[in-house]
């Protein structure tokens, strides 16, 4: 049986990008695989969250994952900091990770640009901690969005390097995974780029219908095509990409036809998109609220998950220590 693992930083609510990029794949895969899902709260420290918010952020993300269909009786769902073994593996792996390669990571370079006042060592070694998350359970498949592809490449590099250095085949070489083969990038509504928390352009699963409508009606468009069957500019393509995710195929076809014959009214398209996003998110929103307020359930899930994850984590650590040459007196 293959092991599937994915995680998300607890830095805010789940948006459609997270959902379609990583979560749906995991939900579909959880039954046929040995599955792990965790909330990356150590990773969230790289952006210095307020201690008052730390726990609530974890609670939010955990509730949202459960509401979206991760079944704690099927998958092992846990909080990263409840499994401290990961920090030891992170330390051990960091001895074989080179500063040059970490500095060249795209996400690190982006962070330097975005938070020049806080270029901490945790940001530099972000990919090492992520590799530790994955290798701790020796995962084969890691469902993530396109933006995480490079991190997965680095995990593979660290795993291969370890295997070669210690002449072992202990670590599996994990792959970024998506059912559709191509990793997904859900666009934002601001004309370019991906939907993301730090981009401030997200439609969140927990968003109120009124908020969703406002966000979509504000989406960037243009004055419309003037030539039949012309290629769509990026902002318009993005609107269609979102529509394909939440609307019925005949609805997408209808607006596509209108675009091609230069009769499209973006206002109508946005209204339809807003309606379809709201229909899509409403059942999740209701469930999220229910779970978020259920302390007893959340505690049970977190405890049960940590216990299961730690059994495996301890086994991995003990093998890794042995391979590296640690011995008891
Ligand atoms: P964000 O970019 O909003 O901060 P995270 O970095 O926490 O989100 O990403 C969590 C998961 O969601 C990752 O697997 C990531 O690849 C995926 N993801 C985030 N944004 C998108 C997007 N716009 N399209 C596809 N996948 C995404
Ligand atoms: N870096 C991921 C993100 O930003 C979160 C993450 C941390 C993760 N560790 C992981 C994802 C391990 C998959 C596997 O979304």
Coordinates of C-alpha atoms and ligand atoms in Angstrom, one line a residue:
X1 CA 0.0 0.0 0.0
X2 CA 1.2 3.5 -0.8
X3 CA 1.5 6.3 1.7
X4 CA -0.1 9.7 0.9
X5 CA 0.7 12.8 2.9
X6 CA -0.2 16.4 2.6
X7 CA -0.2 19.4 4.9
X8 CA -1.1 23.1 5.1
X9 CA 0.3 26.0 7.0
X10 CA -2.0 27.4 9.6
X11 CA -1.8 30.9 8.4
X12 CA -5.4 31.6 7.5
X13 CA -8.6 30.2 6.1
X14 CA -8.9 27.7 3.3
X15 CA -9.5 29.2 -0.1
X16 CA -10.6 27.7 -3.4
X17 CA -6.9 27.5 -4.4
X18 CA -6.1 25.3 -1.4
X19 CA -9.3 23.3 -2.0
X20 CA -8.8 22.5 -5.7
X21 CA -5.0 22.4 -5.6
X22 CA -4.4 20.0 -2.7
X23 CA -7.5 19.1 -0.7
X24 CA -9.8 17.4 -3.2
X25 CA -7.0 15.1 -4.3
X26 CA -6.3 14.1 -0.8
X27 CA -9.9 13.5 0.0
X28 CA -10.3 11.3 -3.0
X29 CA -7.1 9.3 -2.2
X30 CA -7.6 8.8 1.5
X31 CA -9.5 5.5 1.3
X32 CA -7.1 3.6 -1.0
X33 CA -3.9 4.6 0.7
X34 CA -2.2 4.9 4.0
X35 CA -3.0 8.6 4.5
X36 CA -1.6 11.4 6.6
X37 CA -2.8 15.0 6.8
X38 CA -1.4 17.6 9.1
X39 CA -1.6 21.2 10.0
X40 CA 1.8 22.8 9.6
X41 CA 1.9 25.1 12.7
X42 CA 5.7 25.1 13.0
X43 CA 5.9 26.4 9.4
X44 CA 3.5 29.2 10.3
X45 CA 6.1 30.6 12.7
X46 CA 8.2 31.8 9.8
X47 CA 5.8 34.8 9.4
X48 CA 5.7 35.5 13.2
X49 CA 2.0 35.0 14.1
X50 CA 0.8 36.6 17.3
X51 CA 0.8 34.0 20.1
X52 CA -2.8 34.9 20.8
X53 CA -3.8 33.8 17.3
X54 CA -1.6 30.7 16.9
X55 CA -4.0 28.2 18.4
X56 CA -7.1 29.6 16.7
X57 CA -5.4 29.5 13.4
X58 CA -4.8 25.8 13.9
X59 CA -8.4 25.3 15.0
X60 CA -9.6 27.0 11.9
X61 CA -7.6 25.0 9.5
X62 CA -8.3 21.7 11.3
X63 CA -12.1 22.4 11.3
X64 CA -12.0 23.3 7.6
X65 CA -10.2 20.1 6.6
X66 CA -12.6 18.0 8.5
X67 CA -15.5 19.8 7.0
X68 CA -14.2 19.2 3.5
X69 CA -14.3 15.5 4.0
X70 CA -11.0 14.3 5.5
X71 CA -12.2 11.4 7.7
X72 CA -10.2 11.0 10.9
X73 CA -11.1 7.4 11.1
X74 CA -9.6 6.8 7.7
X75 CA -6.7 9.2 7.5
X76 CA -4.3 10.1 10.3
X77 CA -4.9 13.8 10.8
X78 CA -2.7 15.6 13.2
X79 CA -1.0 18.9 14.2
X80 CA 2.7 19.1 13.3
X81 CA 3.8 20.4 16.7
X82 CA 2.1 17.4 18.4
X83 CA 4.6 15.2 16.7
X84 CA 8.0 16.6 17.9
X85 CA 9.9 13.8 16.2
X86 CA 9.6 15.9 13.0
X87 CA 12.0 18.5 14.6
X88 CA 14.7 15.9 15.1
X89 CA 14.4 14.7 11.6
X90 CA 14.6 18.3 10.4
X91 CA 17.8 18.8 12.3
X92 CA 19.3 15.6 11.0
X93 CA 18.3 16.4 7.4
X94 CA 19.6 20.0 7.7
X95 CA 23.1 18.7 8.2
X96 CA 23.0 17.5 4.6
X97 CA 21.2 20.5 3.1
X98 CA 23.4 23.1 1.6
X99 CA 22.9 26.8 2.2
X100 CA 23.4 27.6 -1.5
X101 CA 20.6 25.3 -2.7
X102 CA 18.3 26.7 0.0
X103 CA 19.0 30.3 -1.0
X104 CA 18.1 29.4 -4.6
X105 CA 14.6 28.2 -3.7
X106 CA 12.0 30.3 -5.5
X107 CA 9.8 30.5 -2.4
X108 CA 12.7 31.8 -0.3
X109 CA 13.5 34.4 -2.8
X110 CA 9.9 35.5 -2.9
X111 CA 9.7 35.7 0.9
X112 CA 12.8 37.9 0.9
X113 CA 11.0 40.3 -1.4
X114 CA 7.7 40.1 0.6
X115 CA 9.1 40.4 4.1
X116 CA 12.5 42.0 4.0
X117 CA 12.3 42.9 7.6
X118 CA 12.0 39.2 8.7
X119 CA 14.3 37.0 6.7
X120 CA 14.7 34.4 9.5
X121 CA 16.6 31.1 9.3
X122 CA 13.3 29.2 9.4
X123 CA 12.4 30.7 6.1
X124 CA 15.7 29.5 4.6
X125 CA 15.2 26.0 5.9
X126 CA 11.5 25.9 5.2
X127 CA 12.0 23.2 2.5
X128 CA 14.0 21.0 5.0
X129 CA 11.2 21.0 7.5
X130 CA 8.8 20.2 4.7
X131 CA 11.0 17.3 3.6
X132 CA 11.1 16.1 7.2
X133 CA 7.3 16.2 7.3
X134 CA 7.1 14.0 4.2
X135 CA 10.0 11.7 4.9
X136 CA 8.9 11.1 8.5
X137 CA 6.1 9.0 7.1
X138 CA 8.1 7.9 4.0
X139 CA 5.3 9.2 1.8
X140 CA 5.1 8.1 -1.9
X141 CA 2.6 10.7 -3.0
X142 CA 2.1 14.3 -1.9
X143 CA -1.0 16.0 -3.2
X144 CA -0.2 19.7 -3.5
X145 CA -0.7 22.6 -5.9
X146 CA 1.8 23.7 -8.5
X147 CA 3.5 26.3 -6.3
X148 CA 4.8 23.5 -4.1
X149 CA 6.5 21.6 -7.0
X150 CA 10.0 22.9 -6.2
X151 CA 9.7 21.9 -2.5
X152 CA 8.9 18.4 -3.6
X153 CA 11.9 18.4 -5.9
X154 CA 14.0 19.4 -2.9
X155 CA 12.5 16.7 -0.8
X156 CA 13.4 14.1 -3.5
X157 CA 16.9 15.5 -3.6
X158 CA 17.3 15.3 0.2
X159 CA 15.9 11.7 0.2
X160 CA 18.3 10.6 -2.6
X161 CA 21.2 12.3 -1.0
X162 CA 20.5 10.5 2.3
X163 CA 20.1 7.2 0.6
X164 CA 23.4 7.7 -1.3
X165 CA 25.4 9.0 1.6
X166 CA 24.4 6.1 3.9
X167 CA 24.2 3.5 1.2
X168 CA 20.6 2.6 1.9
X169 CA 17.3 2.7 0.2
X170 CA 15.5 3.7 3.3
X171 CA 13.6 6.7 2.0
X172 CA 11.1 6.5 -0.7
X173 CA 11.4 9.2 -3.4
X174 CA 8.1 11.0 -3.0
X175 CA 6.2 12.7 -5.9
X176 CA 4.0 15.8 -6.0
X177 CA 0.6 14.3 -7.0
X178 CA -2.5 15.3 -8.8
X179 CA -5.2 13.1 -10.3
X180 CA -5.4 15.1 -13.4
X181 CA -1.6 14.6 -13.7
X182 CA -0.9 18.3 -14.2
X183 CA -0.6 20.1 -10.9
X184 CA -3.3 22.7 -10.5
X185 CA -3.0 26.5 -10.2
X186 CA -6.2 28.2 -9.3
X187 CA -6.0 31.9 -10.4
X188 CA -7.0 35.0 -8.4
X189 CA -9.6 37.5 -9.4
X190 CA -7.2 40.4 -9.7
X191 CA -6.2 39.7 -13.3
X192 CA -3.0 37.7 -12.8
X193 CA -1.2 35.2 -10.7
X194 CA -2.5 32.5 -8.3
X195 CA -5.1 32.7 -5.6
X196 CA -3.4 32.9 -2.3
X197 CA -3.7 34.1 1.3
X198 CA -0.8 36.4 1.1
X199 CA -2.0 37.7 -2.3
X200 CA -5.2 38.9 -0.6
X201 CA -7.3 37.7 -3.5
X202 CA -8.8 34.6 -2.1
X203 CA -12.4 33.3 -2.0
X204 CA -12.6 31.4 1.2
X205 CA -14.7 28.4 1.9
X206 CA -16.0 30.1 5.0
X207 CA -16.8 33.4 3.3
X208 CA -20.3 34.7 3.7
X209 CA -22.4 34.7 0.4
X210 CA -22.5 38.5 0.4
X211 CA -18.7 38.7 0.7
X212 CA -18.3 36.1 -2.1
X213 CA -20.6 38.1 -4.4
X214 CA -18.7 41.3 -3.7
X215 CA -15.4 39.8 -4.4
X216 CA -16.5 38.3 -7.7
X217 CA -18.3 41.3 -8.9
X218 CA -15.1 43.3 -8.3
X219 CA -13.0 40.8 -10.4
X220 CA -10.8 42.4 -13.1
X221 CA -12.2 42.3 -16.6
X222 CA -11.9 44.4 -19.7
X223 CA -14.2 46.1 -22.3
X224 CA -14.8 42.8 -24.0
X225 CA -13.7 41.2 -27.3
X226 CA -14.0 43.0 -30.5
X227 CA -13.1 40.2 -32.8
X228 CA -14.9 36.8 -33.0
X229 CA -13.1 33.8 -31.6
X230 CA -10.2 35.9 -30.3
X231 CA -7.8 34.6 -27.6
X232 CA -8.9 35.6 -24.1
X233 CA -6.6 37.9 -22.1
X234 CA -5.3 36.5 -18.8
X235 CA -7.9 38.1 -16.5
X236 CA -10.8 36.7 -18.6
X237 CA -9.1 33.3 -18.8
X238 CA -8.9 33.3 -15.0
X239 CA -12.7 33.9 -14.7
X240 CA -13.3 31.0 -17.0
X241 CA -10.9 28.8 -15.1
X242 CA -12.8 29.4 -11.9
X243 CA -16.1 28.9 -13.6
X244 CA -14.9 25.5 -14.9
X245 CA -14.2 24.4 -11.3
X246 CA -17.6 25.3 -9.8
X247 CA -20.2 25.6 -12.6
X248 CA -21.9 23.0 -14.8
X249 CA -20.2 22.4 -18.2
X250 CA -23.2 23.8 -20.2
X251 CA -22.9 27.1 -18.2
X252 CA -19.2 27.4 -19.1
X253 CA -20.1 26.6 -22.7
X254 CA -22.8 29.2 -22.8
X255 CA -20.5 32.0 -21.7
X256 CA -17.7 30.7 -23.9
X257 CA -20.0 30.9 -26.9
X258 CA -21.0 34.5 -25.9
X259 CA -17.3 35.4 -25.7
X260 CA -16.6 34.0 -29.1
X261 CA -19.4 35.9 -30.7
X262 CA -18.4 39.1 -28.9
X263 CA -21.8 39.2 -27.0
X264 CA -20.5 38.5 -23.6
X265 CA -21.7 40.6 -20.6
X266 CA -19.2 40.2 -17.9
X267 CA -21.7 41.4 -15.3
X268 CA -24.0 38.4 -16.1
X269 CA -21.1 36.0 -16.1
X270 CA -19.9 37.2 -12.7
X271 CA -23.4 37.0 -11.3
X272 CA -23.6 33.4 -12.5
X273 CA -20.1 32.6 -11.1
X274 CA -21.0 34.1 -7.7
X275 CA -24.1 32.0 -7.6
X276 CA -22.2 28.8 -8.4
X277 CA -19.4 29.6 -6.0
X278 CA -22.0 30.2 -3.2
X279 CA -23.8 27.0 -4.0
X280 CA -20.5 25.2 -3.9
X281 CA -19.3 26.6 -0.6
X282 CA -22.5 26.8 1.4
X283 CA -22.5 23.2 2.7
X284 CA -18.8 23.5 3.7
X285 CA -19.4 26.8 5.5
X286 CA -22.2 25.3 7.5
X287 CA -20.1 22.3 8.5
X288 CA -17.1 24.4 9.3
X289 CA -19.0 26.4 11.8
X290 CA -20.4 23.3 13.4
X291 CA -17.0 21.6 13.8
X292 CA -15.1 24.8 14.8
X293 CA -17.3 25.1 17.9
X294 CA -17.0 21.5 18.9
X295 CA -14.1 21.4 21.4
X296 CA -14.7 17.8 22.4
X297 CA -14.6 16.5 18.9
X298 CA -11.5 18.6 17.9
X299 CA -9.6 17.4 20.9
X300 CA -10.4 13.8 20.2
X301 CA -9.4 14.1 16.6
X302 CA -6.1 15.9 17.4
X303 CA -5.2 13.4 20.2
X304 CA -6.0 10.3 18.1
X305 CA -4.1 11.7 15.1
X306 CA -1.0 12.6 17.1
X307 CA -0.9 9.2 18.8
X308 CA -1.1 7.4 15.4
X309 CA 1.4 9.7 13.7
X310 CA 3.9 9.4 16.6
X311 CA 4.0 5.6 16.4
X312 CA 5.2 5.8 12.8
X313 CA 7.4 8.9 13.5
X314 CA 9.3 7.1 16.3
X315 CA 9.9 4.1 14.0
X316 CA 11.3 6.3 11.3
X317 CA 13.5 8.2 13.7
X318 CA 14.9 5.1 15.2
X319 CA 15.8 3.7 11.8
X320 CA 17.3 7.0 10.6
X321 CA 19.4 7.3 13.8
X322 CA 20.7 3.8 13.4
X323 CA 21.5 4.3 9.7
X324 CA 23.4 7.5 10.6
X325 CA 25.5 5.7 13.2
X326 CA 23.9 6.7 16.5
X327 CA 24.3 4.0 19.1
X328 CA 23.2 3.5 22.7
X329 CA 25.9 2.7 25.3
Ligands
LIG1 P1 -1.4 30.1 0.3 O1 -0.6 30.2 -1.0 O2 -2.8 30.7 0.2 O3 -0.6 30.7 1.5 P2 -0.6 27.5 1.2 O4 0.8 28.0 0.8 O5 -0.8 27.4 2.6 O6 -1.6 28.6 0.6 O7 -0.9 26.3 0.4 C1 -1.6 25.1 0.9 C2 -1.8 24.1 -0.2 O8 -2.7 24.7 -1.2 C3 -0.6 23.8 -1.0 O9 -0.6 22.4 -1.4 C4 -0.6 24.7 -2.2 O10 0.1 24.1 -3.3 C5 -2.1 24.7 -2.5 N1 -2.5 26.0 -3.1 C6 -2.4 27.2 -2.6 N2 -2.8 28.2 -3.5 C7 -3.1 27.5 -4.6 C8 -3.7 27.8 -5.9 N3 -4.0 29.1 -6.2 N4 -3.8 26.9 -6.8 C9 -3.6 25.6 -6.5 N5 -3.1 25.1 -5.4 C10 -2.9 26.1 -4.4
LIG2 N1 4.6 24.2 2.2 C1 3.2 23.8 2.2 C2 2.4 25.0 1.8 O1 2.8 26.1 1.9 C3 2.7 23.3 3.5 C4 3.4 22.0 3.9 C5 4.3 21.9 4.9 C6 3.3 20.8 3.3 N2 4.8 20.6 5.0 C7 4.2 19.9 4.0 C8 2.6 20.3 2.2 C9 4.4 18.6 3.6 C10 2.8 18.9 1.8 C11 3.6 18.1 2.5 O2 1.3 24.8 1.5

